[in-house]
Amino acid sequence: QTDGEGMRIVGLSSSLANARDVAEWFGVPSKSLFNFSPKVRPWPLEIYFQSFDQNNFSARLLAMAKPVYNAVVKHRDGKS
């Protein structure tokens, strides 16, 4: 929203380890940054890793497409 003096940016994220860095990049004063502890999450955060060893960018995107889709389908709506 704009109020004549600038623009207000509201950023939301499910997890953000570097919230201060992002806020600094946006030019947000520290008094205007609100970063909540993972302990107040309504749903526990789960992290999944999958590696791809293709060096070529195009080949890596092709290799990632199906596994990423399958991971999203598998873990959507809390289904594991």
PDB file of N, CA and C in Angstrom:
ATOM      1  N   GLN A   1       0.859  -1.168   0.000  1.00  0.00           N
ATOM      2  CA  GLN A   1       0.000   0.000   0.000  1.00  0.00           C
ATOM      3  C   GLN A   1       0.898   1.222   0.000  1.00  0.00           C
ATOM      4  N   THR A   2       0.513   2.281  -0.648  1.00  0.00           N
ATOM      5  CA  THR A   2       1.280   3.514  -0.640  1.00  0.00           C
ATOM      6  C   THR A   2       0.518   4.560   0.153  1.00  0.00           C
ATOM      7  N   ASP A   3       1.270   5.393   0.873  1.00  0.00           N
ATOM      8  CA  ASP A   3       0.634   6.405   1.702  1.00  0.00           C
ATOM      9  C   ASP A   3       1.152   7.808   1.368  1.00  0.00           C
ATOM     10  N   GLY A   4       1.744   7.977   0.203  1.00  0.00           N
ATOM     11  CA  GLY A   4       2.266   9.269  -0.171  1.00  0.00           C
ATOM     12  C   GLY A   4       3.720   9.469   0.227  1.00  0.00           C
ATOM     13  N   GLU A   5       4.184   8.759   1.240  1.00  0.00           N
ATOM     14  CA  GLU A   5       5.564   8.893   1.701  1.00  0.00           C
ATOM     15  C   GLU A   5       6.427   7.728   1.273  1.00  0.00           C
ATOM     16  N   GLY A   6       5.858   6.706   0.712  1.00  0.00           N
ATOM     17  CA  GLY A   6       6.640   5.545   0.320  1.00  0.00           C
ATOM     18  C   GLY A   6       5.749   4.353   0.103  1.00  0.00           C
ATOM     19  N   MET A   7       6.351   3.211   0.178  1.00  0.00           N
ATOM     20  CA  MET A   7       5.622   1.976  -0.063  1.00  0.00           C
ATOM     21  C   MET A   7       5.794   1.059   1.137  1.00  0.00           C
ATOM     22  N   ARG A   8       4.747   0.340   1.480  1.00  0.00           N
ATOM     23  CA  ARG A   8       4.817  -0.638   2.561  1.00  0.00           C
ATOM     24  C   ARG A   8       4.900  -2.018   1.932  1.00  0.00           C
ATOM     25  N   ILE A   9       5.886  -2.792   2.360  1.00  0.00           N
ATOM     26  CA  ILE A   9       6.052  -4.155   1.879  1.00  0.00           C
ATOM     27  C   ILE A   9       5.814  -5.090   3.051  1.00  0.00           C
ATOM     28  N   VAL A  10       4.919  -6.027   2.871  1.00  0.00           N
ATOM     29  CA  VAL A  10       4.669  -7.039   3.885  1.00  0.00           C
ATOM     30  C   VAL A  10       5.170  -8.355   3.317  1.00  0.00           C
ATOM     31  N   GLY A  11       6.180  -8.920   3.955  1.00  0.00           N
ATOM     32  CA  GLY A  11       6.743 -10.186   3.495  1.00  0.00           C
ATOM     33  C   GLY A  11       6.380 -11.300   4.458  1.00  0.00           C
ATOM     34  N   LEU A  12       5.884 -12.375   3.914  1.00  0.00           N
ATOM     35  CA  LEU A  12       5.530 -13.539   4.724  1.00  0.00           C
ATOM     36  C   LEU A  12       6.303 -14.740   4.217  1.00  0.00           C
ATOM     37  N   SER A  13       6.723 -15.571   5.134  1.00  0.00           N
ATOM     38  CA  SER A  13       7.465 -16.765   4.752  1.00  0.00           C
ATOM     39  C   SER A  13       7.212 -17.848   5.776  1.00  0.00           C
ATOM     40  N   SER A  14       7.241 -19.080   5.328  1.00  0.00           N
ATOM     41  CA  SER A  14       7.063 -20.182   6.270  1.00  0.00           C
ATOM     42  C   SER A  14       8.308 -20.366   7.134  1.00  0.00           C
ATOM     43  N   SER A  15       9.452 -20.058   6.608  1.00  0.00           N
ATOM     44  CA  SER A  15      10.689 -20.098   7.388  1.00  0.00           C
ATOM     45  C   SER A  15      11.693 -19.178   6.720  1.00  0.00           C
ATOM     46  N   LEU A  16      12.407 -18.444   7.537  1.00  0.00           N
ATOM     47  CA  LEU A  16      13.385 -17.509   7.003  1.00  0.00           C
ATOM     48  C   LEU A  16      14.499 -17.367   8.028  1.00  0.00           C
ATOM     49  N   ALA A  17      15.617 -18.020   7.763  1.00  0.00           N
ATOM     50  CA  ALA A  17      16.738 -18.004   8.702  1.00  0.00           C
ATOM     51  C   ALA A  17      17.450 -16.656   8.715  1.00  0.00           C
ATOM     52  N   ASN A  18      17.413 -15.934   7.614  1.00  0.00           N
ATOM     53  CA  ASN A  18      18.147 -14.675   7.521  1.00  0.00           C
ATOM     54  C   ASN A  18      17.202 -13.478   7.430  1.00  0.00           C
ATOM     55  N   ALA A  19      16.222 -13.416   8.301  1.00  0.00           N
ATOM     56  CA  ALA A  19      15.219 -12.352   8.257  1.00  0.00           C
ATOM     57  C   ALA A  19      15.853 -10.975   8.383  1.00  0.00           C
ATOM     58  N   ARG A  20      16.863 -10.840   9.223  1.00  0.00           N
ATOM     59  CA  ARG A  20      17.525  -9.531   9.375  1.00  0.00           C
ATOM     60  C   ARG A  20      18.211  -9.106   8.088  1.00  0.00           C
ATOM     61  N   ASP A  21      18.856 -10.047   7.406  1.00  0.00           N
ATOM     62  CA  ASP A  21      19.513  -9.723   6.139  1.00  0.00           C
ATOM     63  C   ASP A  21      18.502  -9.273   5.093  1.00  0.00           C
ATOM     64  N   VAL A  22      17.394  -9.987   5.012  1.00  0.00           N
ATOM     65  CA  VAL A  22      16.355  -9.632   4.041  1.00  0.00           C
ATOM     66  C   VAL A  22      15.767  -8.272   4.389  1.00  0.00           C
ATOM     67  N   ALA A  23      15.498  -8.031   5.666  1.00  0.00           N
ATOM     68  CA  ALA A  23      14.955  -6.743   6.097  1.00  0.00           C
ATOM     69  C   ALA A  23      15.931  -5.612   5.768  1.00  0.00           C
ATOM     70  N   GLU A  24      17.199  -5.841   6.009  1.00  0.00           N
ATOM     71  CA  GLU A  24      18.209  -4.829   5.692  1.00  0.00           C
ATOM     72  C   GLU A  24      18.219  -4.539   4.184  1.00  0.00           C
ATOM     73  N   TRP A  25      18.122  -5.590   3.381  1.00  0.00           N
ATOM     74  CA  TRP A  25      18.103  -5.434   1.936  1.00  0.00           C
ATOM     75  C   TRP A  25      16.891  -4.610   1.488  1.00  0.00           C
ATOM     76  N   PHE A  26      15.741  -4.813   2.159  1.00  0.00           N
ATOM     77  CA  PHE A  26      14.537  -4.042   1.849  1.00  0.00           C
ATOM     78  C   PHE A  26      14.580  -2.636   2.447  1.00  0.00           C
ATOM     79  N   GLY A  27      15.548  -2.374   3.337  1.00  0.00           N
ATOM     80  CA  GLY A  27      15.622  -1.074   3.995  1.00  0.00           C
ATOM     81  C   GLY A  27      14.668  -0.947   5.161  1.00  0.00           C
ATOM     82  N   VAL A  28      14.339  -2.061   5.803  1.00  0.00           N
ATOM     83  CA  VAL A  28      13.399  -2.065   6.926  1.00  0.00           C
ATOM     84  C   VAL A  28      14.166  -1.768   8.218  1.00  0.00           C
ATOM     85  N   PRO A  29      13.742  -0.763   8.985  1.00  0.00           N
ATOM     86  CA  PRO A  29      14.386  -0.511  10.279  1.00  0.00           C
ATOM     87  C   PRO A  29      14.149  -1.683  11.232  1.00  0.00           C
ATOM     88  N   SER A  30      15.101  -1.936  12.118  1.00  0.00           N
ATOM     89  CA  SER A  30      14.998  -3.099  13.008  1.00  0.00           C
ATOM     90  C   SER A  30      13.737  -3.070  13.866  1.00  0.00           C
ATOM     91  N   LYS A  31      13.252  -1.882  14.222  1.00  0.00           N
ATOM     92  CA  LYS A  31      12.023  -1.792  15.040  1.00  0.00           C
ATOM     93  C   LYS A  31      10.780  -2.223  14.265  1.00  0.00           C
ATOM     94  N   SER A  32      10.893  -2.324  12.946  1.00  0.00           N
ATOM     95  CA  SER A  32       9.743  -2.705  12.120  1.00  0.00           C
ATOM     96  C   SER A  32       9.798  -4.150  11.656  1.00  0.00           C
ATOM     97  N   LEU A  33      10.807  -4.882  12.096  1.00  0.00           N
ATOM     98  CA  LEU A  33      10.956  -6.288  11.709  1.00  0.00           C
ATOM     99  C   LEU A  33      10.346  -7.180  12.781  1.00  0.00           C
ATOM    100  N   PHE A  34       9.473  -8.079  12.363  1.00  0.00           N
ATOM    101  CA  PHE A  34       8.864  -9.038  13.269  1.00  0.00           C
ATOM    102  C   PHE A  34       9.200 -10.433  12.757  1.00  0.00           C
ATOM    103  N   ASN A  35       9.955 -11.161  13.533  1.00  0.00           N
ATOM    104  CA  ASN A  35      10.374 -12.506  13.156  1.00  0.00           C
ATOM    105  C   ASN A  35      10.002 -13.436  14.307  1.00  0.00           C
ATOM    106  N   PHE A  36       9.127 -14.377  14.055  1.00  0.00           N
ATOM    107  CA  PHE A  36       8.612 -15.232  15.117  1.00  0.00           C
ATOM    108  C   PHE A  36       9.414 -16.515  15.231  1.00  0.00           C
ATOM    109  N   SER A  37       9.556 -16.995  16.420  1.00  0.00           N
ATOM    110  CA  SER A  37      10.289 -18.217  16.719  1.00  0.00           C
ATOM    111  C   SER A  37       9.620 -19.418  16.065  1.00  0.00           C
ATOM    112  N   PRO A  38      10.423 -20.412  15.644  1.00  0.00           N
ATOM    113  CA  PRO A  38       9.836 -21.640  15.106  1.00  0.00           C
ATOM    114  C   PRO A  38       8.929 -22.360  16.109  1.00  0.00           C
ATOM    115  N   LYS A  39       9.084 -22.064  17.391  1.00  0.00           N
ATOM    116  CA  LYS A  39       8.274 -22.718  18.423  1.00  0.00           C
ATOM    117  C   LYS A  39       6.807 -22.294  18.364  1.00  0.00           C
ATOM    118  N   VAL A  40       6.497 -21.189  17.692  1.00  0.00           N
ATOM    119  CA  VAL A  40       5.112 -20.727  17.617  1.00  0.00           C
ATOM    120  C   VAL A  40       4.448 -21.112  16.296  1.00  0.00           C
ATOM    121  N   ARG A  41       5.092 -21.986  15.545  1.00  0.00           N
ATOM    122  CA  ARG A  41       4.542 -22.438  14.267  1.00  0.00           C
ATOM    123  C   ARG A  41       3.303 -23.299  14.514  1.00  0.00           C
ATOM    124  N   PRO A  42       2.233 -23.091  13.772  1.00  0.00           N
ATOM    125  CA  PRO A  42       1.047 -23.928  13.940  1.00  0.00           C
ATOM    126  C   PRO A  42       1.255 -25.339  13.389  1.00  0.00           C
ATOM    127  N   TRP A  43       2.225 -25.507  12.514  1.00  0.00           N
ATOM    128  CA  TRP A  43       2.526 -26.800  11.896  1.00  0.00           C
ATOM    129  C   TRP A  43       4.033 -26.965  11.924  1.00  0.00           C
ATOM    130  N   PRO A  44       4.557 -28.077  12.414  1.00  0.00           N
ATOM    131  CA  PRO A  44       6.013 -28.227  12.511  1.00  0.00           C
ATOM    132  C   PRO A  44       6.676 -28.188  11.127  1.00  0.00           C
ATOM    133  N   LEU A  45       7.842 -27.589  11.086  1.00  0.00           N
ATOM    134  CA  LEU A  45       8.595 -27.482   9.841  1.00  0.00           C
ATOM    135  C   LEU A  45       9.390 -28.759   9.615  1.00  0.00           C
ATOM    136  N   GLU A  46       9.259 -29.306   8.431  1.00  0.00           N
ATOM    137  CA  GLU A  46      10.042 -30.473   8.037  1.00  0.00           C
ATOM    138  C   GLU A  46      10.832 -30.097   6.801  1.00  0.00           C
ATOM    139  N   ILE A  47      12.083 -30.489   6.765  1.00  0.00           N
ATOM    140  CA  ILE A  47      12.957 -30.151   5.648  1.00  0.00           C
ATOM    141  C   ILE A  47      13.391 -31.436   4.954  1.00  0.00           C
ATOM    142  N   TYR A  48      13.299 -31.430   3.638  1.00  0.00           N
ATOM    143  CA  TYR A  48      13.705 -32.576   2.834  1.00  0.00           C
ATOM    144  C   TYR A  48      14.761 -32.104   1.833  1.00  0.00           C
ATOM    145  N   PHE A  49      15.808 -32.899   1.665  1.00  0.00           N
ATOM    146  CA  PHE A  49      16.874 -32.578   0.714  1.00  0.00           C
ATOM    147  C   PHE A  49      16.944 -33.648  -0.359  1.00  0.00           C
ATOM    148  N   GLN A  50      17.236 -33.225  -1.551  1.00  0.00           N
ATOM    149  CA  GLN A  50      17.503 -34.141  -2.646  1.00  0.00           C
ATOM    150  C   GLN A  50      18.561 -33.471  -3.508  1.00  0.00           C
ATOM    151  N   SER A  51      19.600 -34.190  -3.832  1.00  0.00           N
ATOM    152  CA  SER A  51      20.677 -33.598  -4.620  1.00  0.00           C
ATOM    153  C   SER A  51      20.607 -34.055  -6.066  1.00  0.00           C
ATOM    154  N   PHE A  52      21.178 -33.240  -6.928  1.00  0.00           N
ATOM    155  CA  PHE A  52      21.239 -33.520  -8.362  1.00  0.00           C
ATOM    156  C   PHE A  52      22.656 -33.209  -8.813  1.00  0.00           C
ATOM    157  N   ASP A  53      23.291 -34.139  -9.513  1.00  0.00           N
ATOM    158  CA  ASP A  53      24.706 -33.970  -9.848  1.00  0.00           C
ATOM    159  C   ASP A  53      24.965 -33.493 -11.278  1.00  0.00           C
ATOM    160  N   GLN A  54      23.963 -32.973 -11.943  1.00  0.00           N
ATOM    161  CA  GLN A  54      24.159 -32.456 -13.295  1.00  0.00           C
ATOM    162  C   GLN A  54      24.797 -31.069 -13.219  1.00  0.00           C
ATOM    163  N   ASN A  55      25.887 -30.881 -13.946  1.00  0.00           N
ATOM    164  CA  ASN A  55      26.567 -29.581 -13.935  1.00  0.00           C
ATOM    165  C   ASN A  55      25.913 -28.581 -14.879  1.00  0.00           C
ATOM    166  N   ASN A  56      25.351 -29.069 -15.948  1.00  0.00           N
ATOM    167  CA  ASN A  56      24.713 -28.200 -16.923  1.00  0.00           C
ATOM    168  C   ASN A  56      23.344 -27.767 -16.405  1.00  0.00           C
ATOM    169  N   PHE A  57      23.078 -26.458 -16.484  1.00  0.00           N
ATOM    170  CA  PHE A  57      21.843 -25.909 -15.922  1.00  0.00           C
ATOM    171  C   PHE A  57      20.594 -26.539 -16.541  1.00  0.00           C
ATOM    172  N   SER A  58      20.554 -26.628 -17.852  1.00  0.00           N
ATOM    173  CA  SER A  58      19.377 -27.197 -18.527  1.00  0.00           C
ATOM    174  C   SER A  58      19.164 -28.657 -18.151  1.00  0.00           C
ATOM    175  N   ALA A  59      20.249 -29.425 -18.121  1.00  0.00           N
ATOM    176  CA  ALA A  59      20.152 -30.836 -17.746  1.00  0.00           C
ATOM    177  C   ALA A  59      19.686 -30.981 -16.302  1.00  0.00           C
ATOM    178  N   ARG A  60      20.160 -30.087 -15.423  1.00  0.00           N
ATOM    179  CA  ARG A  60      19.759 -30.137 -14.014  1.00  0.00           C
ATOM    180  C   ARG A  60      18.266 -29.845 -13.874  1.00  0.00           C
ATOM    181  N   LEU A  61      17.761 -28.844 -14.605  1.00  0.00           N
ATOM    182  CA  LEU A  61      16.325 -28.545 -14.542  1.00  0.00           C
ATOM    183  C   LEU A  61      15.493 -29.729 -15.003  1.00  0.00           C
ATOM    184  N   LEU A  62      15.921 -30.366 -16.088  1.00  0.00           N
ATOM    185  CA  LEU A  62      15.190 -31.544 -16.576  1.00  0.00           C
ATOM    186  C   LEU A  62      15.243 -32.685 -15.565  1.00  0.00           C
ATOM    187  N   ALA A  63      16.405 -32.884 -14.941  1.00  0.00           N
ATOM    188  CA  ALA A  63      16.550 -33.961 -13.964  1.00  0.00           C
ATOM    189  C   ALA A  63      15.721 -33.704 -12.708  1.00  0.00           C
ATOM    190  N   MET A  64      15.515 -32.437 -12.360  1.00  0.00           N
ATOM    191  CA  MET A  64      14.803 -32.076 -11.136  1.00  0.00           C
ATOM    192  C   MET A  64      13.280 -32.108 -11.294  1.00  0.00           C
ATOM    193  N   ALA A  65      12.779 -31.942 -12.493  1.00  0.00           N
ATOM    194  CA  ALA A  65      11.344 -31.733 -12.694  1.00  0.00           C
ATOM    195  C   ALA A  65      10.482 -32.825 -12.072  1.00  0.00           C
ATOM    196  N   LYS A  66      10.682 -34.052 -12.446  1.00  0.00           N
ATOM    197  CA  LYS A  66       9.836 -35.151 -11.959  1.00  0.00           C
ATOM    198  C   LYS A  66      10.040 -35.412 -10.459  1.00  0.00           C
ATOM    199  N   PRO A  67      11.293 -35.494  -9.953  1.00  0.00           N
ATOM    200  CA  PRO A  67      11.462 -35.712  -8.515  1.00  0.00           C
ATOM    201  C   PRO A  67      10.873 -34.591  -7.655  1.00  0.00           C
ATOM    202  N   VAL A  68      10.986 -33.348  -8.105  1.00  0.00           N
ATOM    203  CA  VAL A  68      10.410 -32.243  -7.332  1.00  0.00           C
ATOM    204  C   VAL A  68       8.888 -32.344  -7.322  1.00  0.00           C
ATOM    205  N   TYR A  69       8.300 -32.623  -8.464  1.00  0.00           N
ATOM    206  CA  TYR A  69       6.846 -32.794  -8.536  1.00  0.00           C
ATOM    207  C   TYR A  69       6.404 -33.932  -7.603  1.00  0.00           C
ATOM    208  N   ASN A  70       7.098 -35.056  -7.660  1.00  0.00           N
ATOM    209  CA  ASN A  70       6.746 -36.197  -6.806  1.00  0.00           C
ATOM    210  C   ASN A  70       6.866 -35.849  -5.326  1.00  0.00           C
ATOM    211  N   ALA A  71       7.886 -35.078  -4.959  1.00  0.00           N
ATOM    212  CA  ALA A  71       8.071 -34.686  -3.554  1.00  0.00           C
ATOM    213  C   ALA A  71       6.939 -33.767  -3.098  1.00  0.00           C
ATOM    214  N   VAL A  72       6.537 -32.839  -3.945  1.00  0.00           N
ATOM    215  CA  VAL A  72       5.435 -31.938  -3.588  1.00  0.00           C
ATOM    216  C   VAL A  72       4.146 -32.729  -3.407  1.00  0.00           C
ATOM    217  N   VAL A  73       3.874 -33.651  -4.303  1.00  0.00           N
ATOM    218  CA  VAL A  73       2.666 -34.475  -4.192  1.00  0.00           C
ATOM    219  C   VAL A  73       2.717 -35.326  -2.925  1.00  0.00           C
ATOM    220  N   LYS A  74       3.867 -35.901  -2.640  1.00  0.00           N
ATOM    221  CA  LYS A  74       4.012 -36.772  -1.479  1.00  0.00           C
ATOM    222  C   LYS A  74       3.824 -36.021  -0.164  1.00  0.00           C
ATOM    223  N   HIS A  75       4.325 -34.803  -0.068  1.00  0.00           N
ATOM    224  CA  HIS A  75       4.330 -34.079   1.213  1.00  0.00           C
ATOM    225  C   HIS A  75       3.267 -33.014   1.327  1.00  0.00           C
ATOM    226  N   ARG A  76       2.408 -32.852   0.337  1.00  0.00           N
ATOM    227  CA  ARG A  76       1.369 -31.833   0.417  1.00  0.00           C
ATOM    228  C   ARG A  76       0.368 -32.177   1.515  1.00  0.00           C
ATOM    229  N   ASP A  77      -0.193 -31.175   2.066  1.00  0.00           N
ATOM    230  CA  ASP A  77      -1.250 -31.338   3.083  1.00  0.00           C
ATOM    231  C   ASP A  77      -0.838 -32.250   4.232  1.00  0.00           C
ATOM    232  N   GLY A  78       0.450 -32.263   4.555  1.00  0.00           N
ATOM    233  CA  GLY A  78       0.914 -33.062   5.683  1.00  0.00           C
ATOM    234  C   GLY A  78       0.956 -34.542   5.428  1.00  0.00           C
ATOM    235  N   LYS A  79       0.781 -34.971   4.190  1.00  0.00           N
ATOM    236  CA  LYS A  79       0.822 -36.397   3.866  1.00  0.00           C
ATOM    237  C   LYS A  79       2.268 -36.810   3.636  1.00  0.00           C
ATOM    238  N   SER A  80       2.751 -37.735   4.423  1.00  0.00           N
ATOM    239  CA  SER A  80       4.146 -38.178   4.268  1.00  0.00           C
ATOM    240  C   SER A  80       4.220 -39.656   3.994  1.00  0.00           C
TER     241      SER A  80
END
